Amino acid sequence: MSAGQQLLILAIPVLPALAFFVLALFGRLIGENAQYVAVFVNATAFIFSCFALFLVITDGPISFSVSWIDLGEGGSFSMGVLIDELAAVMIVVVTFVSLMINLYSGAFMEGDSRYAWYFAVLNLFTASMLGLVIAPNFIQLYVFWELVGLCSYLLIGHWFEKPAARDAAQKAFIVTRIGDAALLVGILIFWRATGTTSFAEISQAAQAGFIGGLLLTAALVLVFIGAVGKSAQFPLHVWLPDAMEGPTPVSALIHAATMVAAGVYLVARTYDIFVQSPAAMLIVAYIGGFTALMAATMALVKKDIKRIIAYSTVSQLGYMMMALGIGAYTAGFFHLYNHAFFKALLFLGAGSIIYAMTSYNIFDMGGLKRRMPITFWTMVIAGLSLAGIFPLAGFWSKDLIVAGAFEKHYYILFGMALVTVFLTAFYIFRAIFVAFLGEPRTEAARAAVDPPGVMTVPMVILAALSIGSGWIGTPVADLFGGFVTPSEFAAGVLAIEEHAFSYALAALSVAVGLAGIALAYAMYAPGREHVAESAYRRFRPVHAFLDRRWYIDDLYNATFVRGAMALGVAVREFDRRGLDGAVTGLGRAVSWTGERLRPLQTGGVQNYALFIVISVLALAAVVLGDALILAAGLLVLIILGSIAVGVRL
Amino acid sequence: MLPIVSITLFLPLLGAAVLVALPGVSARIAHAIGVSFSGLALLGAFWMWARGAGEGFSQIEEVEWIPSLGAAYRVGVDGISLPLVLMTAILFFVSMVFSAGVRERARSYVALFLLLETASIGVFVALDAILFYVFFEVTLVGMYFIIAGWGYEDRQRAALTFFIYTLLGSLPLLLAILALYLGSDPNTFDMRELIASPPLTGLAATLALIAMLVTFFVKIPVIPVHTWLPAAHVEAPTAGSVILAGVLLKLGTYGLVRFALQMTPDAFRALAPIVAGVAVVSALYGAFVALAQTDLKRMVAYTSVNHMGYLVLGVAVAAAAADPNAGVLALDGAVLQMVAHGFVTGALFLLVGMLQDRAHTREMGDFSGLLRIVPALGWAFVLAAFASLGLPGLAHFPAEFQIFLGALGVYPAAVIAVLGIAVTAGLYLRAIQAVFLGEARDEWTGLKDLGTRELLSLVPLLALTVLLGVAPFLVLDVVHATTQGILP
């Protein structure tokens, strides 16, 4: 490809990165105009991404790289660009969602004391994610992977004066970093075994037998732990719900396009390696399936609208992981793509409510349907899409996953997925019914209005996509499935068979979803509060268990957090009492001797000069005379000298 | 050709001599002299860098002294020492700029720093074992006076501990040097000869190695002989801490490579598993002790133990590696780690010092929400902290990554040290959280943000931290040219 085209491709991640530097350095000058810089840059990156997608469609994958560190054999690392079908779709999604969120943030963040800085980090976030997506090798991926983590830390903690935001940012970084440490070891193992960090070359090396068996599985599991951390899968899911303390548009970005998508993307990116270890695939599938179910149950009882949506992200990411694990590659990624739009929309909707009434609690709301019609209808669309109701976008990919589990004979996972569909529909419509129907429960809710146009326009666009984004992957014309496909190699290993679209399974999953919505209506529609109340009373322990997030956070606090601190304190005390004590004792002995020798010393610096001269002379003498005797004498001299000096001062 | 190495080496000493010869100069002039001479030395170091280093030693300057003994004034650099010389010159220059605020006995203060600079550069450029030893000892003297004269409350005791500890620690090195001398044929102190044909074998080599390890482990420091470090750091004046962590610790690691690895390679290979084990324990130990600290300066001091643990692991891997590629990779990483640690930890100590200058406390619990009040200081600390916890794109990452890469091939179990990166993340975030985030307390609202002098000293270090992270090849290429020739 031509140099001009390469430059254009490079501009996709570089432009937002430049915006970061400009806004970070000159933020004070730019002030309120920061949003225009950000929107312009993101719009350009989006257009370039579309161009890249077009190039991939017409000419096939784009790939070029430059050497970064070149230390000869075994020590060469490069930075480059690999945009295949997977990456092309991903960068379009990332830049598009990022553009919407930058637009929305312009109004949402108005009046913030660190307005330009907010946009600076937002753009660095996007740039890091893009750098990650186009990475052709593990090193580059890891570099941007960590930068994504840094940006999430900065953005979740944007309102760092708030203790909750401060703690959430810290939790997010540390929890994901535990995953990152595992990922790093996984990368190291791959590099040792195959001598390369390139995804394609590792896959080939594995096929050629350079790495296999238990070692391959171990390396893949380590890489997967990295993905588990970023994509908030069990058991490292604990950071994501807390991350709600950041500004709401940031939540939208984290949940839809950057950060959490990175984990799923990593597994998809390295799919050719994953398929070579059936054990690793099974682990991915079951962790995903379990997370989907677990997070959905946690969402059932939450009162904070952002947390409900957050748990739904954990749950939906579980679906994607499960899909990848069972070999439904296209379905998993298709869901990532659809999910990006409706999840971004859900958060922007929640953001609109918060913008209007500064409360996250759905039981403070009520009756918002009349006051905020645009927010209501877009939320309903996003909710239906999330619940997987035909013919909205979410339906097409979710159905592919559920059907895939059935057709590939993972009946346990199929059952879990189906239950999750039910729970998902229930919890999201519980939130919508409570928040939007009935009468306002507070003064704030009574006064709420739809946000200004700059915020509603992105919501309406995203609503349109939440309906239609999935239509490129229908059984009638499966454009998506024909475009983003597992490699021939992966398809061969997985022995993927074509299954006709199963109307029975589709009907079943929609029916289950509708049942969930119906139950939510039965319990939470206006005037039916007593139903929910009696259910709460009857299942109080279950409610507590779910509300305390299965006690997982408490368990981690009691074990790992306390444990690490206790270990630190124990080692510190050992260091102070045990080791240093011994040394102090020695020091006392020396200074005692020093006191006795005090008459010997004369002047400070002169003493020193003398001491050094004697040392050097003694050294010269040593080499002339009998080495050992003189060395011993020298030792004595130096010790005496040092004591003299020590006492002097 | 101009003897630029010697000029760079002795310029600071000349500055010190000028100060000694000018009694009664004002603090202003003393600092001006200090900044100019360390600045000139920095120019000299850049010049040396521009001349470059090849595979072996280059830029040699040699004056015969006692030919019959094989002792001479010999200086020169290779790819390992050259980056360290440049780093040393930068750190001293930055320290002199930062120290310009010191009013108390400024003349002696500056003179001591300049003396210390010559001694430090001397250690890195010395190619004669005696010369090396002399410089090695003189650094001790300089640092002792700096801590004792300009430190904080408990400075006398800390200085004495530091002095006795490292002085006693360095005696074994003298014995080892003598052993190397007596073992060589013809007898010589020429380090190039000692490296080209290691003179000792068998038990003698092992004993010499153990003696050197004692010396260098104290200096680096590695547990259990690290206890002088926190005390010395906590009591040292800010610039003293910068030099102590940035430069003096590197004397130990540099010696570990130059002497232990290069002069007794076979013995080192045999002992490498033990060294690696100690290094891993040291890395994790340092991280956990740091995690439990409440004094910021002490915490940063302990993270040095952690980073030095990785570094020693890299050297041990290089000594043991059967596969030269893995060994070279680890050694490249270890040398890069020396440079990265100098800049990053230097910046962190500067920042803690700036905080202490303002608030007169270093207890994390005393602070809160400072990011809002002193944003430049706060964000600089965040950047340096993230560099120190190994964020890619910043200086430590390429170094530690290469060390881990090499280590995995030789000692797979050593990979447990990677756990340390999660712990360091925890401890730095904890510090940031306590000091900079949250609501600002009223008592701190009057704090001033960074002044010009502080920015001038800090920004170069932060810029270099980013530069090293983004373009590590700038240093690695130089290092690699030498290291690939070192290992068989």
Short mmCIF file of N, CA, C and O in Angstrom, two decimals, chain B residues 385-457:
data_model
loop_
_atom_site.label_atom_id
_atom_site.label_comp_id
_atom_site.label_asym_id
_atom_site.label_seq_id
_atom_site.Cartn_x
_atom_site.Cartn_y
_atom_site.Cartn_z
N ALA B 385 5.47 8.09 39.68
CA ALA B 385 5.03 6.88 40.36
C ALA B 385 4.64 5.81 39.35
O ALA B 385 5.03 4.64 39.49
N PHE B 386 3.93 6.21 38.30
CA PHE B 386 3.55 5.22 37.30
C PHE B 386 4.78 4.69 36.56
O PHE B 386 4.83 3.53 36.17
N ALA B 387 5.76 5.53 36.37
CA ALA B 387 7.01 5.05 35.78
C ALA B 387 7.64 4.01 36.69
O ALA B 387 8.09 2.95 36.25
N SER B 388 7.63 4.30 37.97
CA SER B 388 8.27 3.41 38.92
C SER B 388 7.53 2.08 39.04
O SER B 388 8.15 1.05 39.28
N LEU B 389 6.24 2.11 38.87
CA LEU B 389 5.52 0.84 38.94
C LEU B 389 5.52 0.10 37.61
O LEU B 389 4.86 -0.93 37.45
N GLY B 390 6.28 0.59 36.66
CA GLY B 390 6.54 -0.18 35.44
C GLY B 390 5.51 -0.02 34.35
O GLY B 390 5.25 -0.95 33.60
N LEU B 391 4.93 1.16 34.23
CA LEU B 391 3.96 1.37 33.15
C LEU B 391 4.68 1.43 31.81
O LEU B 391 5.68 2.14 31.68
N PRO B 392 4.20 0.69 30.80
CA PRO B 392 4.83 0.79 29.48
C PRO B 392 4.76 2.22 28.95
O PRO B 392 3.82 2.95 29.26
N GLY B 393 5.76 2.57 28.16
CA GLY B 393 5.83 3.93 27.67
C GLY B 393 6.68 4.80 28.59
O GLY B 393 7.01 5.92 28.26
N LEU B 394 7.03 4.25 29.75
CA LEU B 394 7.90 4.97 30.67
C LEU B 394 9.12 4.09 30.97
O LEU B 394 9.15 2.91 30.64
N ALA B 395 10.12 4.68 31.61
CA ALA B 395 11.47 4.13 31.55
C ALA B 395 11.65 2.71 32.09
O ALA B 395 12.42 1.93 31.53
N HIS B 396 10.96 2.35 33.18
CA HIS B 396 11.26 1.06 33.79
C HIS B 396 10.77 -0.13 32.96
O HIS B 396 11.32 -1.22 33.07
N PHE B 397 9.73 0.09 32.20
CA PHE B 397 9.11 -1.06 31.56
C PHE B 397 10.05 -1.85 30.64
O PHE B 397 10.20 -3.06 30.79
N PRO B 398 10.71 -1.18 29.68
CA PRO B 398 11.57 -1.97 28.79
C PRO B 398 12.65 -2.71 29.57
O PRO B 398 13.00 -3.85 29.22
N ALA B 399 13.18 -2.09 30.60
CA ALA B 399 14.25 -2.71 31.37
C ALA B 399 13.75 -3.96 32.08
O ALA B 399 14.32 -5.05 31.95
N GLU B 400 12.65 -3.79 32.81
CA GLU B 400 12.15 -4.93 33.57
C GLU B 400 11.63 -6.01 32.65
O GLU B 400 11.79 -7.20 32.91
N PHE B 401 11.04 -5.60 31.56
CA PHE B 401 10.54 -6.58 30.61
C PHE B 401 11.68 -7.45 30.09
O PHE B 401 11.57 -8.68 30.02
N GLN B 402 12.78 -6.84 29.75
CA GLN B 402 13.91 -7.62 29.23
C GLN B 402 14.50 -8.53 30.31
O GLN B 402 14.92 -9.65 30.04
N ILE B 403 14.54 -8.02 31.53
CA ILE B 403 15.06 -8.86 32.62
C ILE B 403 14.16 -10.08 32.79
O ILE B 403 14.64 -11.22 32.88
N PHE B 404 12.86 -9.85 32.79
CA PHE B 404 11.93 -10.98 32.94
C PHE B 404 12.06 -11.95 31.78
O PHE B 404 12.04 -13.16 31.96
N LEU B 405 12.18 -11.40 30.58
CA LEU B 405 12.33 -12.26 29.41
C LEU B 405 13.53 -13.18 29.58
O LEU B 405 13.45 -14.39 29.38
N GLY B 406 14.66 -12.57 29.94
CA GLY B 406 15.86 -13.37 30.11
C GLY B 406 15.71 -14.36 31.26
O GLY B 406 16.09 -15.53 31.15
N ALA B 407 15.10 -13.90 32.34
CA ALA B 407 15.00 -14.74 33.54
C ALA B 407 14.16 -15.98 33.27
O ALA B 407 14.48 -17.07 33.74
N LEU B 408 13.09 -15.79 32.50
CA LEU B 408 12.20 -16.92 32.28
C LEU B 408 12.93 -18.08 31.62
O LEU B 408 12.67 -19.25 31.91
N GLY B 409 13.87 -17.76 30.73
CA GLY B 409 14.58 -18.83 30.03
C GLY B 409 15.55 -19.56 30.94
O GLY B 409 15.84 -20.74 30.73
N VAL B 410 16.08 -18.88 31.94
CA VAL B 410 17.12 -19.48 32.76
C VAL B 410 16.56 -19.98 34.09
O VAL B 410 16.81 -21.12 34.49
N TYR B 411 15.83 -19.12 34.77
CA TYR B 411 15.22 -19.52 36.04
C TYR B 411 13.72 -19.29 35.97
O TYR B 411 13.23 -18.25 36.41
N PRO B 412 12.98 -20.24 35.43
CA PRO B 412 11.54 -20.01 35.29
C PRO B 412 10.89 -19.65 36.63
O PRO B 412 9.96 -18.85 36.67
N ALA B 413 11.42 -20.21 37.73
CA ALA B 413 10.79 -19.93 39.02
C ALA B 413 10.90 -18.45 39.39
O ALA B 413 10.08 -17.93 40.14
N ALA B 414 11.93 -17.79 38.84
CA ALA B 414 12.13 -16.38 39.19
C ALA B 414 10.99 -15.50 38.71
O ALA B 414 10.87 -14.35 39.12
N VAL B 415 10.15 -16.06 37.84
CA VAL B 415 9.04 -15.28 37.31
C VAL B 415 8.08 -14.85 38.42
O VAL B 415 7.32 -13.90 38.29
N ILE B 416 8.19 -15.50 39.55
CA ILE B 416 7.36 -15.10 40.70
C ILE B 416 7.60 -13.63 41.05
O ILE B 416 6.74 -12.96 41.61
N ALA B 417 8.78 -13.13 40.68
CA ALA B 417 9.09 -11.72 40.95
C ALA B 417 8.13 -10.79 40.23
O ALA B 417 7.96 -9.64 40.62
N VAL B 418 7.48 -11.30 39.17
CA VAL B 418 6.52 -10.46 38.43
C VAL B 418 5.38 -10.03 39.35
O VAL B 418 4.80 -8.97 39.18
N LEU B 419 5.10 -10.85 40.36
CA LEU B 419 4.11 -10.48 41.36
C LEU B 419 4.39 -9.09 41.92
O LEU B 419 3.46 -8.35 42.26
N GLY B 420 5.68 -8.78 42.00
CA GLY B 420 6.07 -7.48 42.53
C GLY B 420 5.41 -6.33 41.80
O GLY B 420 5.15 -5.29 42.40
N ILE B 421 5.12 -6.48 40.51
CA ILE B 421 4.54 -5.34 39.78
C ILE B 421 3.13 -5.03 40.26
O ILE B 421 2.69 -3.89 40.21
N ALA B 422 2.42 -6.06 40.75
CA ALA B 422 1.09 -5.78 41.31
C ALA B 422 1.24 -5.09 42.67
O ALA B 422 0.49 -4.18 42.99
N VAL B 423 2.25 -5.52 43.43
CA VAL B 423 2.43 -4.92 44.76
C VAL B 423 2.88 -3.47 44.62
O VAL B 423 2.37 -2.59 45.32
N THR B 424 3.81 -3.20 43.71
CA THR B 424 4.26 -1.82 43.56
C THR B 424 3.11 -0.94 43.06
O THR B 424 2.99 0.22 43.46
N ALA B 425 2.27 -1.50 42.21
CA ALA B 425 1.10 -0.73 41.78
C ALA B 425 0.28 -0.36 43.01
O ALA B 425 -0.13 0.79 43.18
N GLY B 426 0.08 -1.34 43.87
CA GLY B 426 -0.70 -1.09 45.07
C GLY B 426 -0.10 -0.01 45.94
O GLY B 426 -0.77 0.91 46.39
N LEU B 427 1.21 -0.08 46.15
CA LEU B 427 1.80 0.85 47.10
C LEU B 427 1.84 2.27 46.55
O LEU B 427 1.62 3.24 47.29
N TYR B 428 2.09 2.41 45.27
CA TYR B 428 2.11 3.77 44.72
C TYR B 428 0.72 4.37 44.67
O TYR B 428 0.52 5.55 44.97
N LEU B 429 -0.25 3.55 44.28
CA LEU B 429 -1.61 4.10 44.23
C LEU B 429 -2.07 4.47 45.63
O LEU B 429 -2.78 5.45 45.82
N ARG B 430 -1.65 3.68 46.60
CA ARG B 430 -2.01 3.97 47.97
C ARG B 430 -1.42 5.33 48.38
O ARG B 430 -2.11 6.15 48.99
N ALA B 431 -0.17 5.55 47.99
CA ALA B 431 0.46 6.82 48.34
C ALA B 431 -0.23 7.97 47.62
O ALA B 431 -0.51 9.01 48.22
N ILE B 432 -0.50 7.79 46.34
CA ILE B 432 -1.17 8.86 45.58
C ILE B 432 -2.52 9.16 46.19
O ILE B 432 -2.90 10.32 46.38
N GLN B 433 -3.22 8.09 46.52
CA GLN B 433 -4.55 8.26 47.10
C GLN B 433 -4.48 9.06 48.40
O GLN B 433 -5.23 10.00 48.60
N ALA B 434 -3.53 8.68 49.24
CA ALA B 434 -3.48 9.32 50.55
C ALA B 434 -3.05 10.77 50.45
O ALA B 434 -3.59 11.64 51.12
N VAL B 435 -2.09 11.03 49.60
CA VAL B 435 -1.48 12.36 49.60
C VAL B 435 -2.21 13.31 48.66
O VAL B 435 -2.47 14.46 49.00
N PHE B 436 -2.54 12.84 47.47
CA PHE B 436 -2.98 13.77 46.44
C PHE B 436 -4.48 13.76 46.16
O PHE B 436 -5.02 14.74 45.69
N LEU B 437 -5.14 12.64 46.42
CA LEU B 437 -6.56 12.58 46.08
C LEU B 437 -7.41 12.87 47.31
O LEU B 437 -6.91 13.02 48.41
N GLY B 438 -8.70 12.90 47.06
CA GLY B 438 -9.62 13.19 48.15
C GLY B 438 -9.80 14.69 48.39
O GLY B 438 -9.28 15.51 47.64
N GLU B 439 -10.56 15.01 49.44
CA GLU B 439 -10.80 16.40 49.79
C GLU B 439 -9.51 17.04 50.29
O GLU B 439 -8.76 16.43 51.05
N ALA B 440 -9.27 18.26 49.91
CA ALA B 440 -8.10 18.97 50.42
C ALA B 440 -8.39 19.46 51.83
O ALA B 440 -9.48 19.95 52.11
N ARG B 441 -7.42 19.29 52.71
CA ARG B 441 -7.61 19.81 54.06
C ARG B 441 -7.23 21.29 54.12
O ARG B 441 -6.36 21.74 53.38
N ASP B 442 -7.87 21.99 55.02
CA ASP B 442 -7.66 23.44 55.09
C ASP B 442 -6.20 23.81 55.34
O ASP B 442 -5.69 24.78 54.80
N GLU B 443 -5.54 23.01 56.20
CA GLU B 443 -4.18 23.40 56.57
C GLU B 443 -3.22 23.46 55.39
O GLU B 443 -2.19 24.11 55.47
N TRP B 444 -3.57 22.79 54.30
CA TRP B 444 -2.64 22.77 53.17
C TRP B 444 -3.03 23.74 52.05
O TRP B 444 -2.33 23.82 51.05
N THR B 445 -4.12 24.45 52.21
CA THR B 445 -4.61 25.24 51.07
C THR B 445 -3.62 26.32 50.66
O THR B 445 -3.65 26.79 49.54
N GLY B 446 -2.71 26.71 51.57
CA GLY B 446 -1.78 27.78 51.22
C GLY B 446 -0.54 27.31 50.47
O GLY B 446 0.28 28.14 50.09
N LEU B 447 -0.39 26.01 50.25
CA LEU B 447 0.85 25.53 49.62
C LEU B 447 1.02 26.10 48.23
O LEU B 447 0.06 26.22 47.47
N LYS B 448 2.27 26.42 47.91
CA LYS B 448 2.56 26.95 46.56
C LYS B 448 2.93 25.80 45.65
O LYS B 448 3.53 24.83 46.07
N ASP B 449 2.56 25.95 44.39
CA ASP B 449 2.94 24.93 43.41
C ASP B 449 4.40 25.11 43.03
O ASP B 449 5.08 26.01 43.53
N LEU B 450 4.88 24.25 42.13
CA LEU B 450 6.31 24.23 41.82
C LEU B 450 6.81 25.57 41.30
O LEU B 450 6.16 26.22 40.49
N GLY B 451 7.99 25.96 41.79
CA GLY B 451 8.62 27.17 41.29
C GLY B 451 9.54 26.86 40.12
O GLY B 451 9.71 25.70 39.73
N THR B 452 10.14 27.90 39.57
CA THR B 452 10.98 27.73 38.39
C THR B 452 12.15 26.79 38.65
O THR B 452 12.44 25.89 37.86
N ARG B 453 12.83 27.03 39.78
CA ARG B 453 14.01 26.22 40.08
C ARG B 453 13.61 24.74 40.20
O ARG B 453 14.31 23.87 39.70
N GLU B 454 12.48 24.50 40.81
CA GLU B 454 12.03 23.13 40.98
C GLU B 454 11.66 22.50 39.64
O GLU B 454 12.01 21.35 39.36
N LEU B 455 10.98 23.29 38.82
CA LEU B 455 10.62 22.76 37.51
C LEU B 455 11.86 22.46 36.69
O LEU B 455 11.94 21.44 36.00
N LEU B 456 12.84 23.36 36.78
CA LEU B 456 14.05 23.16 36.00
C LEU B 456 14.76 21.87 36.40
O LEU B 456 15.39 21.21 35.57
N SER B 457 14.67 21.52 37.67
CA SER B 457 15.35 20.30 38.07
C SER B 457 14.52 19.06 37.78
O SER B 457 15.05 17.98 37.53
#
